[in-house]
Amino acid sequence: MDIKAWIKKRKWDLLFTLFIGLMFIPSVRMPVMSFVQRIFAGSPSEIAVEEQKTISSLDWVLFDLEGNQVNFSASHGKITIVNLWATWCPPCVAEMPSFQKLYDQYGDQLAFYFVSNEKPETLDRFLKAKNYSFPVYLPASNYPKEFDSNSLPTTYVLNQEGKIIMEEVGAHDWFSQSFQDRINEMLEQ
């Protein structure tokens, strides 16, 4: 029996078996799952105008990782991105590289709020390991009711008037050309 012919005939079976086998190795599971999520991450889409909600209260107190208090109301009048996430969440980790690129490109023009309930030490260690520089916050008061989600990651994009124009659950490509085009369009208004 020719081993090369056998491997060639069963290459997809072997790759699938290898993939499943990697899922049983805890230290490999997260990177593999994040990689797969990143491959299938699509571009975010806008909510129909009649279904868009305005944030009822911008009074949301947060703490940055240094312990400084920040109020969400500081974002009023800016395009705002709110991402609810965790370091242990594969879809969250999968979309972080696109968020970092977005932050690098628009950091001073948009308001970014990456919000997690994890310990500051855990978040800081994760950010340093991945070389991420976007701002991460811990909630100090209740979320605005419009940000009520039971899924991670959940991302909200608000226009300058505080209206939620995008609400996405799961990993997305936040640096896609279509999303950048929409951001640029809103910045020109």
Short mmCIF file of N, CA and C in Angstrom, two decimals:
data_model
loop_
_atom_site.label_atom_id
_atom_site.label_comp_id
_atom_site.label_asym_id
_atom_site.label_seq_id
_atom_site.Cartn_x
_atom_site.Cartn_y
_atom_site.Cartn_z
N MET A 1 0.84 -1.17 0.00
CA MET A 1 0.00 0.00 0.00
C MET A 1 0.89 1.25 0.00
N ASP A 2 0.58 2.19 -0.86
CA ASP A 2 1.33 3.43 -0.98
C ASP A 2 0.82 4.42 0.06
N ILE A 3 1.69 4.79 1.01
CA ILE A 3 1.29 5.67 2.12
C ILE A 3 0.94 7.08 1.63
N LYS A 4 1.68 7.59 0.63
CA LYS A 4 1.39 8.93 0.09
C LYS A 4 0.00 8.97 -0.54
N ALA A 5 -0.34 7.93 -1.28
CA ALA A 5 -1.67 7.88 -1.90
C ALA A 5 -2.75 7.78 -0.83
N TRP A 6 -2.49 7.00 0.21
CA TRP A 6 -3.47 6.85 1.30
C TRP A 6 -3.69 8.19 2.01
N ILE A 7 -2.60 8.93 2.29
CA ILE A 7 -2.70 10.23 2.95
C ILE A 7 -3.43 11.23 2.06
N LYS A 8 -3.09 11.24 0.78
CA LYS A 8 -3.73 12.17 -0.15
C LYS A 8 -5.23 11.90 -0.23
N LYS A 9 -5.61 10.64 -0.23
CA LYS A 9 -7.02 10.26 -0.33
C LYS A 9 -7.79 10.67 0.93
N ARG A 10 -7.13 10.64 2.06
CA ARG A 10 -7.80 10.90 3.34
C ARG A 10 -7.34 12.19 4.02
N LYS A 11 -6.81 13.13 3.25
CA LYS A 11 -6.25 14.35 3.84
C LYS A 11 -7.27 15.13 4.66
N TRP A 12 -8.51 15.24 4.20
CA TRP A 12 -9.52 16.00 4.95
C TRP A 12 -9.92 15.27 6.22
N ASP A 13 -9.98 13.96 6.16
CA ASP A 13 -10.28 13.18 7.37
C ASP A 13 -9.17 13.36 8.40
N LEU A 14 -7.93 13.34 7.92
CA LEU A 14 -6.80 13.51 8.82
C LEU A 14 -6.76 14.92 9.43
N LEU A 15 -7.03 15.94 8.61
CA LEU A 15 -7.07 17.31 9.12
C LEU A 15 -8.18 17.49 10.15
N PHE A 16 -9.34 16.93 9.88
CA PHE A 16 -10.45 17.02 10.83
C PHE A 16 -10.09 16.32 12.14
N THR A 17 -9.50 15.15 12.04
CA THR A 17 -9.09 14.41 13.24
C THR A 17 -8.05 15.19 14.03
N LEU A 18 -7.09 15.80 13.33
CA LEU A 18 -6.08 16.63 13.99
C LEU A 18 -6.73 17.81 14.70
N PHE A 19 -7.67 18.47 14.03
CA PHE A 19 -8.38 19.62 14.61
C PHE A 19 -9.12 19.20 15.89
N ILE A 20 -9.85 18.10 15.82
CA ILE A 20 -10.59 17.61 17.00
C ILE A 20 -9.60 17.25 18.11
N GLY A 21 -8.50 16.62 17.76
CA GLY A 21 -7.49 16.27 18.75
C GLY A 21 -6.91 17.49 19.44
N LEU A 22 -6.69 18.57 18.70
CA LEU A 22 -6.16 19.80 19.28
C LEU A 22 -7.13 20.40 20.29
N MET A 23 -8.41 20.17 20.12
CA MET A 23 -9.42 20.71 21.05
C MET A 23 -9.32 20.09 22.44
N PHE A 24 -8.66 18.95 22.54
CA PHE A 24 -8.50 18.29 23.83
C PHE A 24 -7.25 18.77 24.60
N ILE A 25 -6.45 19.62 23.98
CA ILE A 25 -5.26 20.16 24.63
C ILE A 25 -5.60 21.57 25.12
N PRO A 26 -5.78 21.76 26.42
CA PRO A 26 -6.24 23.05 26.94
C PRO A 26 -5.42 24.26 26.48
N SER A 27 -4.11 24.15 26.43
CA SER A 27 -3.29 25.30 26.06
C SER A 27 -3.39 25.65 24.58
N VAL A 28 -3.90 24.75 23.78
CA VAL A 28 -4.03 24.97 22.34
C VAL A 28 -5.47 25.34 21.96
N ARG A 29 -6.42 24.95 22.78
CA ARG A 29 -7.84 25.14 22.46
C ARG A 29 -8.19 26.59 22.13
N MET A 30 -7.81 27.53 23.01
CA MET A 30 -8.18 28.94 22.81
C MET A 30 -7.61 29.51 21.51
N PRO A 31 -6.31 29.36 21.22
CA PRO A 31 -5.80 29.90 19.96
C PRO A 31 -6.45 29.28 18.73
N VAL A 32 -6.70 27.98 18.77
CA VAL A 32 -7.31 27.31 17.61
C VAL A 32 -8.75 27.80 17.42
N MET A 33 -9.50 27.86 18.52
CA MET A 33 -10.89 28.32 18.42
C MET A 33 -10.95 29.78 17.95
N SER A 34 -10.06 30.61 18.45
CA SER A 34 -10.03 32.01 18.03
C SER A 34 -9.67 32.14 16.56
N PHE A 35 -8.72 31.33 16.11
CA PHE A 35 -8.33 31.34 14.70
C PHE A 35 -9.52 30.98 13.81
N VAL A 36 -10.24 29.94 14.17
CA VAL A 36 -11.40 29.51 13.37
C VAL A 36 -12.47 30.59 13.39
N GLN A 37 -12.72 31.19 14.54
CA GLN A 37 -13.71 32.27 14.64
C GLN A 37 -13.31 33.44 13.74
N ARG A 38 -12.02 33.78 13.73
CA ARG A 38 -11.54 34.90 12.92
C ARG A 38 -11.75 34.64 11.44
N ILE A 39 -11.58 33.38 11.01
CA ILE A 39 -11.78 33.04 9.61
C ILE A 39 -13.22 33.30 9.18
N PHE A 40 -14.16 32.99 10.06
CA PHE A 40 -15.57 33.10 9.71
C PHE A 40 -16.22 34.41 10.14
N ALA A 41 -15.45 35.32 10.74
CA ALA A 41 -16.00 36.59 11.20
C ALA A 41 -16.38 37.46 10.01
N GLY A 42 -17.60 37.91 10.00
CA GLY A 42 -18.07 38.78 8.93
C GLY A 42 -18.02 40.24 9.36
N SER A 43 -18.40 41.09 8.46
CA SER A 43 -18.44 42.51 8.73
C SER A 43 -19.73 42.84 9.49
N PRO A 44 -19.69 43.77 10.42
CA PRO A 44 -20.91 44.14 11.14
C PRO A 44 -21.90 44.83 10.21
N SER A 45 -23.17 44.76 10.57
CA SER A 45 -24.20 45.40 9.74
C SER A 45 -25.06 46.33 10.57
N GLU A 46 -25.63 47.29 9.91
CA GLU A 46 -26.41 48.32 10.58
C GLU A 46 -27.83 47.83 10.86
N ILE A 47 -28.36 48.27 11.98
CA ILE A 47 -29.74 47.96 12.37
C ILE A 47 -30.67 48.83 11.52
N ALA A 48 -31.82 48.29 11.15
CA ALA A 48 -32.81 49.07 10.41
C ALA A 48 -33.16 50.33 11.21
N VAL A 49 -33.31 51.45 10.56
CA VAL A 49 -33.53 52.74 11.22
C VAL A 49 -34.69 52.68 12.21
N GLU A 50 -35.77 52.04 11.84
CA GLU A 50 -36.95 51.99 12.72
C GLU A 50 -36.71 51.14 13.97
N GLU A 51 -35.67 50.32 13.98
CA GLU A 51 -35.36 49.48 15.15
C GLU A 51 -34.22 50.03 16.00
N GLN A 52 -33.61 51.12 15.58
CA GLN A 52 -32.51 51.72 16.33
C GLN A 52 -33.05 52.37 17.61
N LYS A 53 -32.33 52.19 18.71
CA LYS A 53 -32.72 52.74 20.01
C LYS A 53 -31.71 53.80 20.44
N THR A 54 -32.21 54.81 21.11
CA THR A 54 -31.34 55.83 21.69
C THR A 54 -31.06 55.45 23.13
N ILE A 55 -29.83 55.63 23.56
CA ILE A 55 -29.45 55.33 24.94
C ILE A 55 -30.24 56.26 25.87
N SER A 56 -30.93 55.68 26.82
CA SER A 56 -31.78 56.47 27.72
C SER A 56 -30.98 57.26 28.74
N SER A 57 -29.83 56.73 29.15
CA SER A 57 -28.99 57.44 30.12
C SER A 57 -27.52 57.20 29.81
N LEU A 58 -26.80 58.29 29.68
CA LEU A 58 -25.36 58.19 29.45
C LEU A 58 -24.59 58.17 30.77
N ASP A 59 -25.30 58.21 31.88
CA ASP A 59 -24.66 58.24 33.19
C ASP A 59 -24.29 56.82 33.61
N TRP A 60 -23.15 56.38 33.16
CA TRP A 60 -22.64 55.03 33.45
C TRP A 60 -21.21 55.19 33.93
N VAL A 61 -20.96 54.81 35.15
CA VAL A 61 -19.64 54.99 35.76
C VAL A 61 -18.80 53.73 35.53
N LEU A 62 -17.57 53.97 35.08
CA LEU A 62 -16.62 52.89 34.81
C LEU A 62 -15.29 53.25 35.45
N PHE A 63 -14.44 52.23 35.61
CA PHE A 63 -13.07 52.45 36.07
C PHE A 63 -12.12 51.90 35.01
N ASP A 64 -11.05 52.66 34.73
CA ASP A 64 -10.03 52.12 33.84
C ASP A 64 -9.14 51.19 34.66
N LEU A 65 -8.17 50.57 34.03
CA LEU A 65 -7.34 49.58 34.72
C LEU A 65 -6.40 50.18 35.76
N GLU A 66 -6.23 51.49 35.74
CA GLU A 66 -5.42 52.15 36.77
C GLU A 66 -6.29 52.60 37.95
N GLY A 67 -7.61 52.37 37.87
CA GLY A 67 -8.51 52.75 38.95
C GLY A 67 -9.12 54.12 38.82
N ASN A 68 -8.88 54.79 37.70
CA ASN A 68 -9.46 56.12 37.48
C ASN A 68 -10.92 55.99 37.05
N GLN A 69 -11.76 56.84 37.63
CA GLN A 69 -13.18 56.82 37.30
C GLN A 69 -13.43 57.57 36.00
N VAL A 70 -14.27 56.97 35.16
CA VAL A 70 -14.64 57.55 33.88
C VAL A 70 -16.16 57.47 33.78
N ASN A 71 -16.77 58.50 33.21
CA ASN A 71 -18.21 58.45 32.99
C ASN A 71 -18.47 58.32 31.50
N PHE A 72 -19.36 57.41 31.17
CA PHE A 72 -19.71 57.15 29.77
C PHE A 72 -20.25 58.41 29.10
N SER A 73 -20.77 59.35 29.86
CA SER A 73 -21.31 60.58 29.28
C SER A 73 -20.24 61.39 28.54
N ALA A 74 -18.96 61.11 28.81
CA ALA A 74 -17.87 61.78 28.10
C ALA A 74 -17.89 61.46 26.61
N SER A 75 -18.58 60.40 26.22
CA SER A 75 -18.64 60.01 24.81
C SER A 75 -19.73 60.76 24.04
N HIS A 76 -20.55 61.52 24.74
CA HIS A 76 -21.66 62.22 24.08
C HIS A 76 -21.14 63.08 22.92
N GLY A 77 -21.77 62.94 21.78
CA GLY A 77 -21.39 63.69 20.59
C GLY A 77 -20.35 63.00 19.73
N LYS A 78 -19.86 61.83 20.16
CA LYS A 78 -18.86 61.09 19.38
C LYS A 78 -19.44 59.75 18.93
N ILE A 79 -18.92 59.24 17.84
CA ILE A 79 -19.22 57.86 17.46
C ILE A 79 -18.58 57.00 18.53
N THR A 80 -19.36 56.09 19.09
CA THR A 80 -18.91 55.32 20.25
C THR A 80 -19.01 53.83 19.98
N ILE A 81 -17.98 53.10 20.37
CA ILE A 81 -17.98 51.64 20.27
C ILE A 81 -17.89 51.08 21.68
N VAL A 82 -18.86 50.25 22.04
CA VAL A 82 -18.89 49.59 23.35
C VAL A 82 -18.80 48.09 23.09
N ASN A 83 -17.77 47.46 23.63
CA ASN A 83 -17.57 46.02 23.44
C ASN A 83 -17.56 45.36 24.81
N LEU A 84 -18.51 44.44 25.04
CA LEU A 84 -18.57 43.67 26.26
C LEU A 84 -17.86 42.35 25.99
N TRP A 85 -16.82 42.05 26.76
CA TRP A 85 -15.95 40.93 26.41
C TRP A 85 -15.29 40.31 27.64
N ALA A 86 -14.55 39.22 27.41
CA ALA A 86 -13.77 38.56 28.45
C ALA A 86 -12.56 37.88 27.82
N THR A 87 -11.50 37.74 28.59
CA THR A 87 -10.26 37.14 28.08
C THR A 87 -10.41 35.64 27.84
N TRP A 88 -11.37 34.98 28.49
CA TRP A 88 -11.56 33.54 28.36
C TRP A 88 -12.50 33.17 27.21
N CYS A 89 -13.02 34.16 26.53
CA CYS A 89 -14.05 33.97 25.49
C CYS A 89 -13.40 33.91 24.10
N PRO A 90 -13.38 32.73 23.43
CA PRO A 90 -12.74 32.63 22.12
C PRO A 90 -13.25 33.62 21.06
N PRO A 91 -14.56 33.85 20.92
CA PRO A 91 -14.98 34.85 19.93
C PRO A 91 -14.51 36.26 20.28
N CYS A 92 -14.43 36.56 21.59
CA CYS A 92 -13.93 37.87 22.02
C CYS A 92 -12.47 38.04 21.59
N VAL A 93 -11.68 37.02 21.88
CA VAL A 93 -10.26 37.05 21.54
C VAL A 93 -10.08 37.10 20.02
N ALA A 94 -10.96 36.43 19.29
CA ALA A 94 -10.85 36.39 17.82
C ALA A 94 -11.02 37.76 17.19
N GLU A 95 -11.90 38.60 17.74
CA GLU A 95 -12.14 39.89 17.11
C GLU A 95 -11.21 41.01 17.60
N MET A 96 -10.43 40.74 18.63
CA MET A 96 -9.56 41.78 19.19
C MET A 96 -8.52 42.34 18.21
N PRO A 97 -7.89 41.52 17.35
CA PRO A 97 -6.94 42.13 16.40
C PRO A 97 -7.60 43.18 15.48
N SER A 98 -8.83 42.93 15.06
CA SER A 98 -9.50 43.92 14.20
C SER A 98 -9.85 45.17 15.00
N PHE A 99 -10.20 45.02 16.28
CA PHE A 99 -10.45 46.18 17.12
C PHE A 99 -9.18 47.00 17.33
N GLN A 100 -8.05 46.32 17.51
CA GLN A 100 -6.80 47.05 17.70
C GLN A 100 -6.48 47.87 16.45
N LYS A 101 -6.67 47.29 15.28
CA LYS A 101 -6.44 48.04 14.03
C LYS A 101 -7.38 49.23 13.93
N LEU A 102 -8.64 49.02 14.31
CA LEU A 102 -9.62 50.11 14.29
C LEU A 102 -9.21 51.22 15.26
N TYR A 103 -8.79 50.81 16.45
CA TYR A 103 -8.34 51.79 17.45
C TYR A 103 -7.10 52.54 16.96
N ASP A 104 -6.17 51.84 16.35
CA ASP A 104 -4.97 52.49 15.81
C ASP A 104 -5.33 53.54 14.77
N GLN A 105 -6.34 53.24 13.95
CA GLN A 105 -6.73 54.15 12.88
C GLN A 105 -7.60 55.30 13.36
N TYR A 106 -8.53 55.04 14.28
CA TYR A 106 -9.54 56.04 14.66
C TYR A 106 -9.51 56.41 16.15
N GLY A 107 -8.50 56.02 16.87
CA GLY A 107 -8.48 56.19 18.32
C GLY A 107 -8.85 57.56 18.83
N ASP A 108 -8.41 58.61 18.17
CA ASP A 108 -8.70 59.96 18.64
C ASP A 108 -10.03 60.50 18.11
N GLN A 109 -10.63 59.82 17.14
CA GLN A 109 -11.87 60.31 16.54
C GLN A 109 -13.12 59.63 17.09
N LEU A 110 -12.96 58.45 17.66
CA LEU A 110 -14.08 57.69 18.20
C LEU A 110 -13.89 57.50 19.70
N ALA A 111 -15.00 57.19 20.38
CA ALA A 111 -14.92 56.83 21.79
C ALA A 111 -14.98 55.30 21.87
N PHE A 112 -13.98 54.69 22.50
CA PHE A 112 -13.91 53.24 22.63
C PHE A 112 -14.09 52.85 24.09
N TYR A 113 -14.98 51.87 24.32
CA TYR A 113 -15.19 51.33 25.66
C TYR A 113 -15.19 49.81 25.57
N PHE A 114 -14.06 49.20 25.96
CA PHE A 114 -13.96 47.74 26.04
C PHE A 114 -14.21 47.40 27.49
N VAL A 115 -15.35 46.78 27.77
CA VAL A 115 -15.81 46.59 29.15
C VAL A 115 -15.80 45.11 29.51
N SER A 116 -15.17 44.81 30.65
CA SER A 116 -15.07 43.44 31.13
C SER A 116 -15.30 43.42 32.64
N ASN A 117 -15.80 42.31 33.13
CA ASN A 117 -16.00 42.13 34.57
C ASN A 117 -14.86 41.37 35.24
N GLU A 118 -13.79 41.14 34.51
CA GLU A 118 -12.67 40.38 35.06
C GLU A 118 -11.79 41.26 35.95
N LYS A 119 -10.88 40.62 36.66
CA LYS A 119 -9.96 41.35 37.53
C LYS A 119 -9.00 42.20 36.69
N PRO A 120 -8.67 43.39 37.17
CA PRO A 120 -7.76 44.26 36.42
C PRO A 120 -6.43 43.58 36.10
N GLU A 121 -5.91 42.75 37.01
CA GLU A 121 -4.63 42.07 36.77
C GLU A 121 -4.73 41.11 35.59
N THR A 122 -5.85 40.41 35.50
CA THR A 122 -6.08 39.47 34.39
C THR A 122 -6.15 40.22 33.07
N LEU A 123 -6.88 41.32 33.06
CA LEU A 123 -7.03 42.12 31.85
C LEU A 123 -5.70 42.74 31.44
N ASP A 124 -4.98 43.28 32.40
CA ASP A 124 -3.69 43.91 32.11
C ASP A 124 -2.70 42.90 31.54
N ARG A 125 -2.66 41.71 32.13
CA ARG A 125 -1.76 40.65 31.65
C ARG A 125 -2.12 40.27 30.20
N PHE A 126 -3.41 40.14 29.91
CA PHE A 126 -3.87 39.80 28.56
C PHE A 126 -3.47 40.89 27.56
N LEU A 127 -3.73 42.14 27.90
CA LEU A 127 -3.42 43.26 27.00
C LEU A 127 -1.92 43.34 26.70
N LYS A 128 -1.12 43.16 27.73
CA LYS A 128 0.34 43.22 27.54
C LYS A 128 0.84 42.05 26.70
N ALA A 129 0.29 40.85 26.92
CA ALA A 129 0.72 39.67 26.17
C ALA A 129 0.39 39.82 24.68
N LYS A 130 -0.70 40.49 24.38
CA LYS A 130 -1.15 40.64 22.99
C LYS A 130 -0.73 41.98 22.37
N ASN A 131 -0.09 42.85 23.16
CA ASN A 131 0.31 44.19 22.70
C ASN A 131 -0.89 45.03 22.26
N TYR A 132 -1.97 44.97 23.02
CA TYR A 132 -3.16 45.78 22.73
C TYR A 132 -3.09 47.06 23.54
N SER A 133 -3.50 48.15 22.91
CA SER A 133 -3.41 49.46 23.58
C SER A 133 -4.77 50.14 23.72
N PHE A 134 -5.84 49.50 23.29
CA PHE A 134 -7.16 50.13 23.41
C PHE A 134 -7.59 50.19 24.88
N PRO A 135 -8.48 51.13 25.21
CA PRO A 135 -8.87 51.32 26.61
C PRO A 135 -9.85 50.25 27.10
N VAL A 136 -9.55 49.70 28.27
CA VAL A 136 -10.40 48.67 28.88
C VAL A 136 -10.94 49.22 30.20
N TYR A 137 -12.21 48.93 30.44
CA TYR A 137 -12.87 49.46 31.63
C TYR A 137 -13.60 48.36 32.39
N LEU A 138 -13.81 48.64 33.66
CA LEU A 138 -14.61 47.79 34.54
C LEU A 138 -15.85 48.58 34.93
N PRO A 139 -17.03 47.98 34.88
CA PRO A 139 -18.23 48.73 35.26
C PRO A 139 -18.27 48.98 36.76
N ALA A 140 -18.61 50.22 37.14
CA ALA A 140 -18.75 50.58 38.55
C ALA A 140 -20.21 50.85 38.89
N SER A 141 -21.04 50.96 37.87
CA SER A 141 -22.47 51.13 38.08
C SER A 141 -23.18 50.28 37.03
N ASN A 142 -24.49 50.23 37.11
CA ASN A 142 -25.27 49.41 36.19
C ASN A 142 -25.11 49.90 34.75
N TYR A 143 -25.09 48.93 33.84
CA TYR A 143 -25.04 49.23 32.41
C TYR A 143 -26.31 49.98 32.02
N PRO A 144 -26.25 50.83 30.99
CA PRO A 144 -27.51 51.35 30.45
C PRO A 144 -28.36 50.17 30.00
N LYS A 145 -29.66 50.25 30.22
CA LYS A 145 -30.54 49.11 29.93
C LYS A 145 -30.46 48.65 28.48
N GLU A 146 -30.10 49.54 27.59
CA GLU A 146 -29.98 49.17 26.17
C GLU A 146 -28.78 48.26 25.90
N PHE A 147 -27.86 48.18 26.84
CA PHE A 147 -26.69 47.31 26.70
C PHE A 147 -26.89 45.98 27.41
N ASP A 148 -28.11 45.60 27.66
CA ASP A 148 -28.41 44.35 28.34
C ASP A 148 -28.20 43.18 27.38
N SER A 149 -27.19 42.38 27.66
CA SER A 149 -26.87 41.23 26.80
C SER A 149 -26.41 40.06 27.67
N ASN A 150 -26.79 38.88 27.27
CA ASN A 150 -26.36 37.67 27.96
C ASN A 150 -25.26 36.94 27.20
N SER A 151 -24.73 37.56 26.16
CA SER A 151 -23.74 36.91 25.31
C SER A 151 -22.46 37.74 25.23
N LEU A 152 -21.35 37.03 25.13
CA LEU A 152 -20.06 37.66 24.90
C LEU A 152 -19.47 37.11 23.62
N PRO A 153 -18.85 37.93 22.83
CA PRO A 153 -18.85 39.37 22.91
C PRO A 153 -20.15 39.96 22.36
N THR A 154 -20.52 41.12 22.87
CA THR A 154 -21.58 41.92 22.29
C THR A 154 -21.00 43.31 22.08
N THR A 155 -21.19 43.83 20.89
CA THR A 155 -20.64 45.14 20.54
C THR A 155 -21.76 46.05 20.07
N TYR A 156 -21.72 47.27 20.57
CA TYR A 156 -22.69 48.29 20.19
C TYR A 156 -21.93 49.44 19.54
N VAL A 157 -22.47 49.96 18.45
CA VAL A 157 -21.91 51.15 17.82
C VAL A 157 -22.99 52.22 17.89
N LEU A 158 -22.63 53.35 18.47
CA LEU A 158 -23.55 54.46 18.63
C LEU A 158 -23.12 55.61 17.73
N ASN A 159 -24.10 56.27 17.14
CA ASN A 159 -23.76 57.45 16.35
C ASN A 159 -23.59 58.66 17.28
N GLN A 160 -23.35 59.81 16.71
CA GLN A 160 -23.07 61.00 17.51
C GLN A 160 -24.26 61.44 18.36
N GLU A 161 -25.45 61.02 18.01
CA GLU A 161 -26.65 61.37 18.78
C GLU A 161 -26.96 60.37 19.89
N GLY A 162 -26.13 59.35 20.04
CA GLY A 162 -26.35 58.34 21.07
C GLY A 162 -27.33 57.26 20.68
N LYS A 163 -27.54 57.09 19.40
CA LYS A 163 -28.45 56.06 18.89
C LYS A 163 -27.64 54.82 18.54
N ILE A 164 -28.11 53.64 18.98
CA ILE A 164 -27.42 52.39 18.65
C ILE A 164 -27.73 52.04 17.20
N ILE A 165 -26.70 52.12 16.36
CA ILE A 165 -26.91 51.82 14.94
C ILE A 165 -26.44 50.42 14.57
N MET A 166 -25.63 49.82 15.44
CA MET A 166 -25.19 48.44 15.24
C MET A 166 -25.16 47.74 16.59
N GLU A 167 -25.62 46.49 16.59
CA GLU A 167 -25.56 45.64 17.78
C GLU A 167 -25.22 44.25 17.29
N GLU A 168 -24.01 43.81 17.60
CA GLU A 168 -23.54 42.52 17.08
C GLU A 168 -23.10 41.60 18.22
N VAL A 169 -23.51 40.36 18.13
CA VAL A 169 -23.11 39.33 19.08
C VAL A 169 -22.19 38.37 18.34
N GLY A 170 -21.09 37.99 18.97
CA GLY A 170 -20.13 37.08 18.34
C GLY A 170 -19.01 37.85 17.67
N ALA A 171 -18.07 37.10 17.13
CA ALA A 171 -16.89 37.69 16.50
C ALA A 171 -17.23 38.32 15.16
N HIS A 172 -16.71 39.52 14.94
CA HIS A 172 -16.88 40.22 13.67
C HIS A 172 -15.55 40.87 13.28
N ASP A 173 -15.46 41.23 12.01
CA ASP A 173 -14.28 41.92 11.51
C ASP A 173 -14.56 43.42 11.59
N TRP A 174 -14.09 44.04 12.66
CA TRP A 174 -14.36 45.46 12.89
C TRP A 174 -13.42 46.37 12.11
N PHE A 175 -12.53 45.81 11.34
CA PHE A 175 -11.66 46.62 10.49
C PHE A 175 -11.97 46.37 9.01
N SER A 176 -13.13 45.81 8.74
CA SER A 176 -13.52 45.56 7.35
C SER A 176 -13.68 46.88 6.62
N GLN A 177 -13.51 46.84 5.32
CA GLN A 177 -13.63 48.06 4.52
C GLN A 177 -15.02 48.65 4.62
N SER A 178 -16.05 47.81 4.64
CA SER A 178 -17.42 48.33 4.71
C SER A 178 -17.67 49.05 6.04
N PHE A 179 -17.11 48.53 7.15
CA PHE A 179 -17.30 49.21 8.43
C PHE A 179 -16.51 50.52 8.45
N GLN A 180 -15.30 50.51 7.93
CA GLN A 180 -14.53 51.75 7.86
C GLN A 180 -15.23 52.80 7.00
N ASP A 181 -15.82 52.34 5.90
CA ASP A 181 -16.57 53.28 5.04
C ASP A 181 -17.71 53.92 5.80
N ARG A 182 -18.42 53.11 6.60
CA ARG A 182 -19.55 53.65 7.38
C ARG A 182 -19.06 54.63 8.44
N ILE A 183 -17.95 54.31 9.12
CA ILE A 183 -17.36 55.21 10.12
C ILE A 183 -16.96 56.53 9.44
N ASN A 184 -16.29 56.45 8.30
CA ASN A 184 -15.85 57.66 7.60
C ASN A 184 -17.05 58.51 7.18
N GLU A 185 -18.10 57.85 6.74
CA GLU A 185 -19.32 58.55 6.34
C GLU A 185 -19.92 59.31 7.54
N MET A 186 -19.97 58.64 8.70
CA MET A 186 -20.52 59.32 9.89
C MET A 186 -19.62 60.44 10.36
N LEU A 187 -18.30 60.29 10.23
CA LEU A 187 -17.38 61.34 10.65
C LEU A 187 -17.51 62.59 9.78
N GLU A 188 -17.91 62.42 8.53
CA GLU A 188 -18.07 63.55 7.62
C GLU A 188 -19.36 64.33 7.88
N GLN A 189 -20.28 63.75 8.63
CA GLN A 189 -21.58 64.42 8.89
C GLN A 189 -21.43 65.56 9.85
#
